[in-house]
Amino acid sequence: MKILSQNTAFGGMQGVFSHESDATKCEMTFAVFVPPQAIAERRPVLWYLSGLTCTHANVMEKGEYRRMAAELGLIIVCPDTSPRGNEVPDELTNWKMGKGAGMYLDTTEKPWSDNYRMYSYVTEELPALVAEHFRVDMDRQGIFGHSMGGHGAMTIALKNPDRFKSCSAFAPIVNPMTADWTQDAFEKYLGAERPKWREYDACALVEDGARFPEFLIDQGKADSFLETGLKPWLFEEAIKGTDIGLTLRMHERYDHSYYFISTFMDDHLKWHAERLG
């Protein structure tokens, strides 16, 4: 693991690191905020998954999480959103595919399948690396994210309810099988057989029996992607008749940007802290 940068913030450490990934067959970069409490003891860890076109840096620079994370004693890990490098397949004119658009799934179709294994990277390889190098309590893990990352967080939580104790999302893509900005990527990554897509769709996972105790979702009503890509009411409908709890908060005037995310970041960190102990 290479140290790219380390800076003191709110008594803790904000670092950026890189390593050679077996899952994605390229060098991957990720950010970690370590609160001051971790000097003396293992602390809960929160995984933040970013959205389309983002890297690890977007939330690190604009998410405004460090003050509250330091107060609550939370370690925050921010992976990249896709493989990177000159040899990694991409669609240069399509921001919904390729680099910056890994969708947090393990692809099965060529040419993507050699590198685009973000589900394995986020759930297996990166946690093992973080556990080795940082003072994290792996028995207290939460996961959250934005947009494509909200989709990733919710599907990963639903598929790993024994690992994660909390999950929340900002403007998540809850039903990528029907969202206009993910169907093309799903077909190219996973093939034309739509039943395969259900493994990476929060609504479909619930319909197929997956369960998680509860979710917090914040969504801006002025989000230009709300009606065609996000549609949180579909998840609300999917969980009817289950024991899954949902706090869905719709906010007037807020859009899809990090101005929205940073406004409600403290609420999400407190939500996770209450559940992680």
PDB file of C-alpha atoms in Angstrom:
ATOM      1  CA  MET A   1       0.000   0.000   0.000  1.00  0.00           C
ATOM      2  CA  LYS A   2       1.366   3.400  -1.022  1.00  0.00           C
ATOM      3  CA  ILE A   3       0.732   6.585   0.963  1.00  0.00           C
ATOM      4  CA  LEU A   4      -0.185   9.335  -1.506  1.00  0.00           C
ATOM      5  CA  SER A   5      -1.045  11.983   1.078  1.00  0.00           C
ATOM      6  CA  GLN A   6      -1.765  12.409   4.770  1.00  0.00           C
ATOM      7  CA  ASN A   7      -3.209  15.504   6.429  1.00  0.00           C
ATOM      8  CA  THR A   8      -4.372  16.281   9.961  1.00  0.00           C
ATOM      9  CA  ALA A   9      -8.031  17.290  10.237  1.00  0.00           C
ATOM     10  CA  PHE A  10     -10.191  17.660  13.378  1.00  0.00           C
ATOM     11  CA  GLY A  11      -7.554  15.821  15.384  1.00  0.00           C
ATOM     12  CA  GLY A  12      -7.630  12.846  13.039  1.00  0.00           C
ATOM     13  CA  MET A  13      -5.932  11.889   9.783  1.00  0.00           C
ATOM     14  CA  GLN A  14      -7.229  12.226   6.233  1.00  0.00           C
ATOM     15  CA  GLY A  15      -5.191  10.003   3.977  1.00  0.00           C
ATOM     16  CA  VAL A  16      -5.159   8.922   0.355  1.00  0.00           C
ATOM     17  CA  PHE A  17      -3.631   5.576  -0.540  1.00  0.00           C
ATOM     18  CA  SER A  18      -3.151   3.280  -3.517  1.00  0.00           C
ATOM     19  CA  HIS A  19      -2.439  -0.395  -4.062  1.00  0.00           C
ATOM     20  CA  GLU A  20      -2.304  -3.006  -6.801  1.00  0.00           C
ATOM     21  CA  SER A  21      -5.667  -4.761  -6.908  1.00  0.00           C
ATOM     22  CA  ASP A  22      -6.102  -8.427  -7.737  1.00  0.00           C
ATOM     23  CA  ALA A  23      -9.841  -7.929  -8.237  1.00  0.00           C
ATOM     24  CA  THR A  24      -9.556  -5.145 -10.825  1.00  0.00           C
ATOM     25  CA  LYS A  25      -6.060  -5.938 -12.155  1.00  0.00           C
ATOM     26  CA  CYS A  26      -4.931  -2.330 -11.870  1.00  0.00           C
ATOM     27  CA  GLU A  27      -3.789   0.227  -9.321  1.00  0.00           C
ATOM     28  CA  MET A  28      -6.671   1.453  -7.180  1.00  0.00           C
ATOM     29  CA  THR A  29      -6.815   4.633  -5.096  1.00  0.00           C
ATOM     30  CA  PHE A  30      -8.915   5.118  -1.974  1.00  0.00           C
ATOM     31  CA  ALA A  31      -9.285   7.634   0.870  1.00  0.00           C
ATOM     32  CA  VAL A  32      -9.521   6.967   4.613  1.00  0.00           C
ATOM     33  CA  PHE A  33     -10.371   9.344   7.440  1.00  0.00           C
ATOM     34  CA  VAL A  34      -9.186   8.085  10.817  1.00  0.00           C
ATOM     35  CA  PRO A  35     -10.679   9.892  13.862  1.00  0.00           C
ATOM     36  CA  PRO A  36      -8.526  10.749  16.899  1.00  0.00           C
ATOM     37  CA  GLN A  37     -10.167   7.990  18.992  1.00  0.00           C
ATOM     38  CA  ALA A  38      -8.515   5.369  16.764  1.00  0.00           C
ATOM     39  CA  ILE A  39      -5.153   6.193  18.326  1.00  0.00           C
ATOM     40  CA  ALA A  40      -6.225   4.221  21.389  1.00  0.00           C
ATOM     41  CA  GLU A  41      -8.869   1.749  20.204  1.00  0.00           C
ATOM     42  CA  ARG A  42     -10.504   0.092  17.237  1.00  0.00           C
ATOM     43  CA  ARG A  43     -13.341   2.162  15.840  1.00  0.00           C
ATOM     44  CA  PRO A  44     -16.430   1.453  13.681  1.00  0.00           C
ATOM     45  CA  VAL A  45     -15.937   1.810   9.937  1.00  0.00           C
ATOM     46  CA  LEU A  46     -18.253   3.393   7.385  1.00  0.00           C
ATOM     47  CA  TRP A  47     -17.835   2.657   3.665  1.00  0.00           C
ATOM     48  CA  TYR A  48     -18.905   5.525   1.396  1.00  0.00           C
ATOM     49  CA  LEU A  49     -19.582   4.659  -2.259  1.00  0.00           C
ATOM     50  CA  SER A  50     -19.584   7.553  -4.729  1.00  0.00           C
ATOM     51  CA  GLY A  51     -21.687   8.085  -7.844  1.00  0.00           C
ATOM     52  CA  LEU A  52     -21.199   8.158 -11.601  1.00  0.00           C
ATOM     53  CA  THR A  53     -18.155  10.100 -12.885  1.00  0.00           C
ATOM     54  CA  CYS A  54     -16.723  10.401  -9.356  1.00  0.00           C
ATOM     55  CA  THR A  55     -13.488   9.188  -7.795  1.00  0.00           C
ATOM     56  CA  HIS A  56     -12.534   8.802  -4.131  1.00  0.00           C
ATOM     57  CA  ALA A  57     -11.900  12.555  -4.068  1.00  0.00           C
ATOM     58  CA  ASN A  58     -15.401  13.963  -4.591  1.00  0.00           C
ATOM     59  CA  VAL A  59     -16.778  13.178  -1.157  1.00  0.00           C
ATOM     60  CA  MET A  60     -13.387  13.701   0.470  1.00  0.00           C
ATOM     61  CA  GLU A  61     -13.223  17.261  -0.839  1.00  0.00           C
ATOM     62  CA  LYS A  62     -16.916  18.229  -0.832  1.00  0.00           C
ATOM     63  CA  GLY A  63     -18.767  15.871   1.508  1.00  0.00           C
ATOM     64  CA  GLU A  64     -17.890  17.714   4.738  1.00  0.00           C
ATOM     65  CA  TYR A  65     -17.819  14.554   6.866  1.00  0.00           C
ATOM     66  CA  ARG A  66     -14.629  14.965   8.905  1.00  0.00           C
ATOM     67  CA  ARG A  67     -15.856  17.158  11.755  1.00  0.00           C
ATOM     68  CA  MET A  68     -18.753  14.871  12.667  1.00  0.00           C
ATOM     69  CA  ALA A  69     -16.794  11.680  11.986  1.00  0.00           C
ATOM     70  CA  ALA A  70     -14.115  12.900  14.407  1.00  0.00           C
ATOM     71  CA  GLU A  71     -16.743  13.735  17.018  1.00  0.00           C
ATOM     72  CA  LEU A  72     -18.422  10.332  16.681  1.00  0.00           C
ATOM     73  CA  GLY A  73     -15.224   8.335  16.306  1.00  0.00           C
ATOM     74  CA  LEU A  74     -16.053   6.891  12.880  1.00  0.00           C
ATOM     75  CA  ILE A  75     -13.501   5.692  10.341  1.00  0.00           C
ATOM     76  CA  ILE A  76     -14.643   6.649   6.822  1.00  0.00           C
ATOM     77  CA  VAL A  77     -13.352   4.719   3.795  1.00  0.00           C
ATOM     78  CA  CYS A  78     -13.994   6.102   0.301  1.00  0.00           C
ATOM     79  CA  PRO A  79     -13.129   3.749  -2.595  1.00  0.00           C
ATOM     80  CA  ASP A  80     -12.886   4.756  -6.221  1.00  0.00           C
ATOM     81  CA  THR A  81     -15.878   4.016  -8.456  1.00  0.00           C
ATOM     82  CA  SER A  82     -14.147   1.883 -11.087  1.00  0.00           C
ATOM     83  CA  PRO A  83     -10.848   0.454 -12.301  1.00  0.00           C
ATOM     84  CA  ARG A  84      -8.409   2.973 -13.768  1.00  0.00           C
ATOM     85  CA  GLY A  85      -5.472   2.938 -16.175  1.00  0.00           C
ATOM     86  CA  ASN A  86      -4.596   3.022 -19.861  1.00  0.00           C
ATOM     87  CA  GLU A  87      -5.230  -0.702 -20.284  1.00  0.00           C
ATOM     88  CA  VAL A  88      -8.685  -0.636 -18.679  1.00  0.00           C
ATOM     89  CA  PRO A  89     -11.631  -0.724 -21.153  1.00  0.00           C
ATOM     90  CA  ASP A  90     -13.679   2.455 -21.407  1.00  0.00           C
ATOM     91  CA  GLU A  91     -16.236   4.325 -23.499  1.00  0.00           C
ATOM     92  CA  LEU A  92     -14.751   7.782 -23.753  1.00  0.00           C
ATOM     93  CA  THR A  93     -17.919   9.518 -24.938  1.00  0.00           C
ATOM     94  CA  ASN A  94     -20.300   7.736 -22.548  1.00  0.00           C
ATOM     95  CA  TRP A  95     -20.181   8.876 -18.918  1.00  0.00           C
ATOM     96  CA  LYS A  96     -22.566   6.095 -17.895  1.00  0.00           C
ATOM     97  CA  MET A  97     -20.125   3.331 -18.864  1.00  0.00           C
ATOM     98  CA  GLY A  98     -16.550   2.388 -18.115  1.00  0.00           C
ATOM     99  CA  LYS A  99     -14.223   4.456 -15.974  1.00  0.00           C
ATOM    100  CA  GLY A 100     -16.136   6.224 -13.227  1.00  0.00           C
ATOM    101  CA  ALA A 101     -19.119   3.941 -13.788  1.00  0.00           C
ATOM    102  CA  GLY A 102     -18.275   0.571 -12.240  1.00  0.00           C
ATOM    103  CA  MET A 103     -21.826   0.118 -10.837  1.00  0.00           C
ATOM    104  CA  TYR A 104     -20.435  -1.882  -7.865  1.00  0.00           C
ATOM    105  CA  LEU A 105     -21.003  -5.198  -9.630  1.00  0.00           C
ATOM    106  CA  ASP A 106     -18.825  -7.999 -10.972  1.00  0.00           C
ATOM    107  CA  THR A 107     -19.117  -7.908 -14.754  1.00  0.00           C
ATOM    108  CA  THR A 108     -19.456 -11.091 -16.789  1.00  0.00           C
ATOM    109  CA  GLU A 109     -19.119  -9.794 -20.349  1.00  0.00           C
ATOM    110  CA  LYS A 110     -16.005  -8.996 -22.391  1.00  0.00           C
ATOM    111  CA  PRO A 111     -14.113  -6.682 -22.529  1.00  0.00           C
ATOM    112  CA  TRP A 112     -15.265  -5.508 -19.081  1.00  0.00           C
ATOM    113  CA  SER A 113     -14.981  -8.744 -17.102  1.00  0.00           C
ATOM    114  CA  ASP A 114     -11.184  -8.695 -16.768  1.00  0.00           C
ATOM    115  CA  ASN A 115     -11.174  -5.478 -14.723  1.00  0.00           C
ATOM    116  CA  TYR A 116     -14.664  -4.407 -13.690  1.00  0.00           C
ATOM    117  CA  ARG A 117     -15.096  -6.461 -10.527  1.00  0.00           C
ATOM    118  CA  MET A 118     -16.069  -3.676  -8.175  1.00  0.00           C
ATOM    119  CA  TYR A 119     -18.398  -5.801  -6.049  1.00  0.00           C
ATOM    120  CA  SER A 120     -15.542  -8.141  -5.138  1.00  0.00           C
ATOM    121  CA  TYR A 121     -13.196  -5.207  -4.674  1.00  0.00           C
ATOM    122  CA  VAL A 122     -15.487  -3.308  -2.298  1.00  0.00           C
ATOM    123  CA  THR A 123     -16.750  -6.315  -0.325  1.00  0.00           C
ATOM    124  CA  GLU A 124     -13.614  -8.476  -0.138  1.00  0.00           C
ATOM    125  CA  GLU A 125     -10.267  -7.065  -1.229  1.00  0.00           C
ATOM    126  CA  LEU A 126     -10.432  -3.506   0.093  1.00  0.00           C
ATOM    127  CA  PRO A 127     -11.912  -4.498   3.495  1.00  0.00           C
ATOM    128  CA  ALA A 128      -9.074  -6.997   3.984  1.00  0.00           C
ATOM    129  CA  LEU A 129      -6.512  -4.293   3.179  1.00  0.00           C
ATOM    130  CA  VAL A 130      -8.151  -1.718   5.459  1.00  0.00           C
ATOM    131  CA  ALA A 131      -8.406  -4.236   8.303  1.00  0.00           C
ATOM    132  CA  GLU A 132      -4.695  -4.951   7.962  1.00  0.00           C
ATOM    133  CA  HIS A 133      -3.504  -1.335   8.009  1.00  0.00           C
ATOM    134  CA  PHE A 134      -6.011   0.621  10.120  1.00  0.00           C
ATOM    135  CA  ARG A 135      -7.439   0.281  13.623  1.00  0.00           C
ATOM    136  CA  VAL A 136     -10.951  -0.689  12.511  1.00  0.00           C
ATOM    137  CA  ASP A 137     -13.544  -2.776  14.317  1.00  0.00           C
ATOM    138  CA  MET A 138     -14.751  -5.041  11.517  1.00  0.00           C
ATOM    139  CA  ASP A 139     -17.639  -6.213  13.704  1.00  0.00           C
ATOM    140  CA  ARG A 140     -19.099  -2.698  13.431  1.00  0.00           C
ATOM    141  CA  GLN A 141     -19.448  -1.830   9.754  1.00  0.00           C
ATOM    142  CA  GLY A 142     -21.914   0.458   8.008  1.00  0.00           C
ATOM    143  CA  ILE A 143     -22.250   1.417   4.366  1.00  0.00           C
ATOM    144  CA  PHE A 144     -23.693   4.421   2.544  1.00  0.00           C
ATOM    145  CA  GLY A 145     -23.384   6.222  -0.756  1.00  0.00           C
ATOM    146  CA  HIS A 146     -24.742   8.604  -3.362  1.00  0.00           C
ATOM    147  CA  SER A 147     -26.656   7.861  -6.579  1.00  0.00           C
ATOM    148  CA  MET A 148     -24.817   4.930  -8.214  1.00  0.00           C
ATOM    149  CA  GLY A 149     -23.076   4.574  -4.851  1.00  0.00           C
ATOM    150  CA  GLY A 150     -26.417   4.547  -3.071  1.00  0.00           C
ATOM    151  CA  HIS A 151     -27.418   1.687  -5.368  1.00  0.00           C
ATOM    152  CA  GLY A 152     -24.160  -0.045  -4.457  1.00  0.00           C
ATOM    153  CA  ALA A 153     -24.600   0.500  -0.735  1.00  0.00           C
ATOM    154  CA  MET A 154     -28.173  -0.794  -0.664  1.00  0.00           C
ATOM    155  CA  THR A 155     -27.512  -3.878  -2.776  1.00  0.00           C
ATOM    156  CA  ILE A 156     -24.346  -4.745  -0.843  1.00  0.00           C
ATOM    157  CA  ALA A 157     -26.195  -4.378   2.479  1.00  0.00           C
ATOM    158  CA  LEU A 158     -29.085  -6.521   1.269  1.00  0.00           C
ATOM    159  CA  LYS A 159     -26.667  -9.232   0.126  1.00  0.00           C
ATOM    160  CA  ASN A 160     -24.523  -9.048   3.281  1.00  0.00           C
ATOM    161  CA  PRO A 161     -26.886  -8.407   6.218  1.00  0.00           C
ATOM    162  CA  ASP A 162     -24.635 -10.296   8.636  1.00  0.00           C
ATOM    163  CA  ARG A 163     -21.696  -8.009   7.911  1.00  0.00           C
ATOM    164  CA  PHE A 164     -23.284  -4.552   7.904  1.00  0.00           C
ATOM    165  CA  LYS A 165     -25.209  -3.107  10.826  1.00  0.00           C
ATOM    166  CA  SER A 166     -26.410   0.057   9.046  1.00  0.00           C
ATOM    167  CA  CYS A 167     -27.097   1.392   5.564  1.00  0.00           C
ATOM    168  CA  SER A 168     -28.165   4.766   4.195  1.00  0.00           C
ATOM    169  CA  ALA A 169     -28.180   6.529   0.836  1.00  0.00           C
ATOM    170  CA  PHE A 170     -28.334   9.939  -0.792  1.00  0.00           C
ATOM    171  CA  ALA A 171     -30.503   9.898  -3.935  1.00  0.00           C
ATOM    172  CA  PRO A 172     -29.902   6.205  -4.712  1.00  0.00           C
ATOM    173  CA  ILE A 173     -30.720   4.389  -7.935  1.00  0.00           C
ATOM    174  CA  VAL A 174     -33.060   1.888  -6.266  1.00  0.00           C
ATOM    175  CA  ASN A 175     -34.200   0.046  -9.410  1.00  0.00           C
ATOM    176  CA  PRO A 176     -31.399   0.136 -12.012  1.00  0.00           C
ATOM    177  CA  MET A 177     -33.188  -2.480 -14.118  1.00  0.00           C
ATOM    178  CA  THR A 178     -35.703   0.239 -15.076  1.00  0.00           C
ATOM    179  CA  ALA A 179     -33.605   3.414 -14.709  1.00  0.00           C
ATOM    180  CA  ASP A 180     -32.807   5.092 -18.003  1.00  0.00           C
ATOM    181  CA  TRP A 181     -29.139   5.760 -17.130  1.00  0.00           C
ATOM    182  CA  THR A 182     -28.213   2.235 -15.991  1.00  0.00           C
ATOM    183  CA  GLN A 183     -29.950  -0.213 -18.337  1.00  0.00           C
ATOM    184  CA  ASP A 184     -27.332   0.185 -21.075  1.00  0.00           C
ATOM    185  CA  ALA A 185     -24.480  -0.397 -18.625  1.00  0.00           C
ATOM    186  CA  PHE A 186     -26.177  -3.439 -17.086  1.00  0.00           C
ATOM    187  CA  GLU A 187     -26.635  -5.033 -20.501  1.00  0.00           C
ATOM    188  CA  LYS A 188     -23.026  -4.423 -21.512  1.00  0.00           C
ATOM    189  CA  TYR A 189     -21.631  -5.520 -18.144  1.00  0.00           C
ATOM    190  CA  LEU A 190     -23.912  -8.488 -17.410  1.00  0.00           C
ATOM    191  CA  GLY A 191     -25.381  -9.527 -20.758  1.00  0.00           C
ATOM    192  CA  ALA A 192     -28.851  -9.328 -22.227  1.00  0.00           C
ATOM    193  CA  GLU A 193     -30.469 -11.851 -19.872  1.00  0.00           C
ATOM    194  CA  ARG A 194     -32.271  -9.601 -17.425  1.00  0.00           C
ATOM    195  CA  PRO A 195     -32.669 -12.215 -14.655  1.00  0.00           C
ATOM    196  CA  LYS A 196     -28.915 -11.849 -14.077  1.00  0.00           C
ATOM    197  CA  TRP A 197     -29.435  -8.154 -13.349  1.00  0.00           C
ATOM    198  CA  ARG A 198     -31.623  -8.836 -10.310  1.00  0.00           C
ATOM    199  CA  GLU A 199     -28.578  -9.622  -8.175  1.00  0.00           C
ATOM    200  CA  TYR A 200     -27.590  -5.943  -8.366  1.00  0.00           C
ATOM    201  CA  ASP A 201     -30.991  -4.258  -8.058  1.00  0.00           C
ATOM    202  CA  ALA A 202     -32.302  -3.280  -4.598  1.00  0.00           C
ATOM    203  CA  CYS A 203     -35.965  -3.614  -5.504  1.00  0.00           C
ATOM    204  CA  ALA A 204     -35.434  -6.976  -7.200  1.00  0.00           C
ATOM    205  CA  LEU A 205     -33.353  -8.291  -4.305  1.00  0.00           C
ATOM    206  CA  VAL A 206     -36.157  -7.498  -1.865  1.00  0.00           C
ATOM    207  CA  GLU A 207     -38.696  -9.132  -4.179  1.00  0.00           C
ATOM    208  CA  ASP A 208     -36.440 -12.210  -4.271  1.00  0.00           C
ATOM    209  CA  GLY A 209     -36.270 -12.441  -0.480  1.00  0.00           C
ATOM    210  CA  ALA A 210     -33.232 -10.394   0.560  1.00  0.00           C
ATOM    211  CA  ARG A 211     -33.672  -8.531   3.842  1.00  0.00           C
ATOM    212  CA  PHE A 212     -31.948  -5.768   5.836  1.00  0.00           C
ATOM    213  CA  PRO A 213     -33.299  -4.205   9.046  1.00  0.00           C
ATOM    214  CA  GLU A 214     -33.721  -0.601   7.904  1.00  0.00           C
ATOM    215  CA  PHE A 215     -32.598   2.102   5.502  1.00  0.00           C
ATOM    216  CA  LEU A 216     -32.329   5.890   5.593  1.00  0.00           C
ATOM    217  CA  ILE A 217     -32.780   7.606   2.220  1.00  0.00           C
ATOM    218  CA  ASP A 218     -32.541  11.343   1.593  1.00  0.00           C
ATOM    219  CA  GLN A 219     -33.743  12.624  -1.776  1.00  0.00           C
ATOM    220  CA  GLY A 220     -33.977  16.125  -3.219  1.00  0.00           C
ATOM    221  CA  LYS A 221     -37.231  17.017  -4.941  1.00  0.00           C
ATOM    222  CA  ALA A 222     -35.379  19.324  -7.366  1.00  0.00           C
ATOM    223  CA  ASP A 223     -33.099  16.466  -8.487  1.00  0.00           C
ATOM    224  CA  SER A 224     -33.193  16.387 -12.306  1.00  0.00           C
ATOM    225  CA  PHE A 225     -32.719  12.594 -12.246  1.00  0.00           C
ATOM    226  CA  LEU A 226     -35.569  11.899  -9.824  1.00  0.00           C
ATOM    227  CA  GLU A 227     -38.286  10.838 -12.263  1.00  0.00           C
ATOM    228  CA  THR A 228     -36.196   8.842 -14.745  1.00  0.00           C
ATOM    229  CA  GLY A 229     -33.293   7.393 -12.794  1.00  0.00           C
ATOM    230  CA  LEU A 230     -33.842   7.402  -9.030  1.00  0.00           C
ATOM    231  CA  LYS A 231     -37.530   6.823  -8.231  1.00  0.00           C
ATOM    232  CA  PRO A 232     -37.277   6.046  -4.492  1.00  0.00           C
ATOM    233  CA  TRP A 233     -41.007   5.322  -4.358  1.00  0.00           C
ATOM    234  CA  LEU A 234     -40.281   2.040  -6.169  1.00  0.00           C
ATOM    235  CA  PHE A 235     -38.252   0.825  -3.197  1.00  0.00           C
ATOM    236  CA  GLU A 236     -40.973   2.046  -0.863  1.00  0.00           C
ATOM    237  CA  GLU A 237     -43.390  -0.132  -2.816  1.00  0.00           C
ATOM    238  CA  ALA A 238     -40.997  -3.108  -2.932  1.00  0.00           C
ATOM    239  CA  ILE A 239     -40.660  -3.342   0.858  1.00  0.00           C
ATOM    240  CA  LYS A 240     -44.414  -3.289   1.574  1.00  0.00           C
ATOM    241  CA  GLY A 241     -45.347  -6.429   3.448  1.00  0.00           C
ATOM    242  CA  THR A 242     -41.768  -7.017   4.651  1.00  0.00           C
ATOM    243  CA  ASP A 243     -40.147  -6.197   7.982  1.00  0.00           C
ATOM    244  CA  ILE A 244     -37.676  -3.796   6.325  1.00  0.00           C
ATOM    245  CA  GLY A 245     -37.773  -0.333   7.877  1.00  0.00           C
ATOM    246  CA  LEU A 246     -37.446   2.767   5.693  1.00  0.00           C
ATOM    247  CA  THR A 247     -36.991   6.420   6.578  1.00  0.00           C
ATOM    248  CA  LEU A 248     -37.469   8.253   3.263  1.00  0.00           C
ATOM    249  CA  ARG A 249     -37.042  12.024   3.469  1.00  0.00           C
ATOM    250  CA  MET A 250     -37.950  14.140   0.441  1.00  0.00           C
ATOM    251  CA  HIS A 251     -36.451  17.642   0.503  1.00  0.00           C
ATOM    252  CA  GLU A 252     -37.812  20.681  -1.296  1.00  0.00           C
ATOM    253  CA  ARG A 253     -35.375  22.609  -3.567  1.00  0.00           C
ATOM    254  CA  TYR A 254     -32.423  20.224  -3.142  1.00  0.00           C
ATOM    255  CA  ASP A 255     -30.769  18.770  -6.259  1.00  0.00           C
ATOM    256  CA  HIS A 256     -28.316  15.923  -6.957  1.00  0.00           C
ATOM    257  CA  SER A 257     -25.141  17.768  -6.036  1.00  0.00           C
ATOM    258  CA  TYR A 258     -22.720  17.667  -3.122  1.00  0.00           C
ATOM    259  CA  TYR A 259     -24.415  20.779  -1.762  1.00  0.00           C
ATOM    260  CA  PHE A 260     -27.313  18.419  -1.044  1.00  0.00           C
ATOM    261  CA  ILE A 261     -25.085  15.635   0.295  1.00  0.00           C
ATOM    262  CA  SER A 262     -23.061  17.881   2.597  1.00  0.00           C
ATOM    263  CA  THR A 263     -26.269  19.390   4.020  1.00  0.00           C
ATOM    264  CA  PHE A 264     -27.462  16.028   5.346  1.00  0.00           C
ATOM    265  CA  MET A 265     -24.099  14.323   5.922  1.00  0.00           C
ATOM    266  CA  ASP A 266     -24.212  14.888   9.688  1.00  0.00           C
ATOM    267  CA  ASP A 267     -27.633  13.217   9.880  1.00  0.00           C
ATOM    268  CA  HIS A 268     -26.323  10.139   8.117  1.00  0.00           C
ATOM    269  CA  LEU A 269     -23.215   9.854  10.263  1.00  0.00           C
ATOM    270  CA  LYS A 270     -25.328  10.105  13.415  1.00  0.00           C
ATOM    271  CA  TRP A 271     -27.728   7.492  12.036  1.00  0.00           C
ATOM    272  CA  HIS A 272     -24.866   5.073  11.521  1.00  0.00           C
ATOM    273  CA  ALA A 273     -23.197   5.857  14.845  1.00  0.00           C
ATOM    274  CA  GLU A 274     -26.398   5.036  16.728  1.00  0.00           C
ATOM    275  CA  ARG A 275     -26.555   1.621  15.050  1.00  0.00           C
ATOM    276  CA  LEU A 276     -22.847   0.815  15.189  1.00  0.00           C
ATOM    277  CA  GLY A 277     -22.506   1.616  18.883  1.00  0.00           C
TER     278      GLY A 277
END
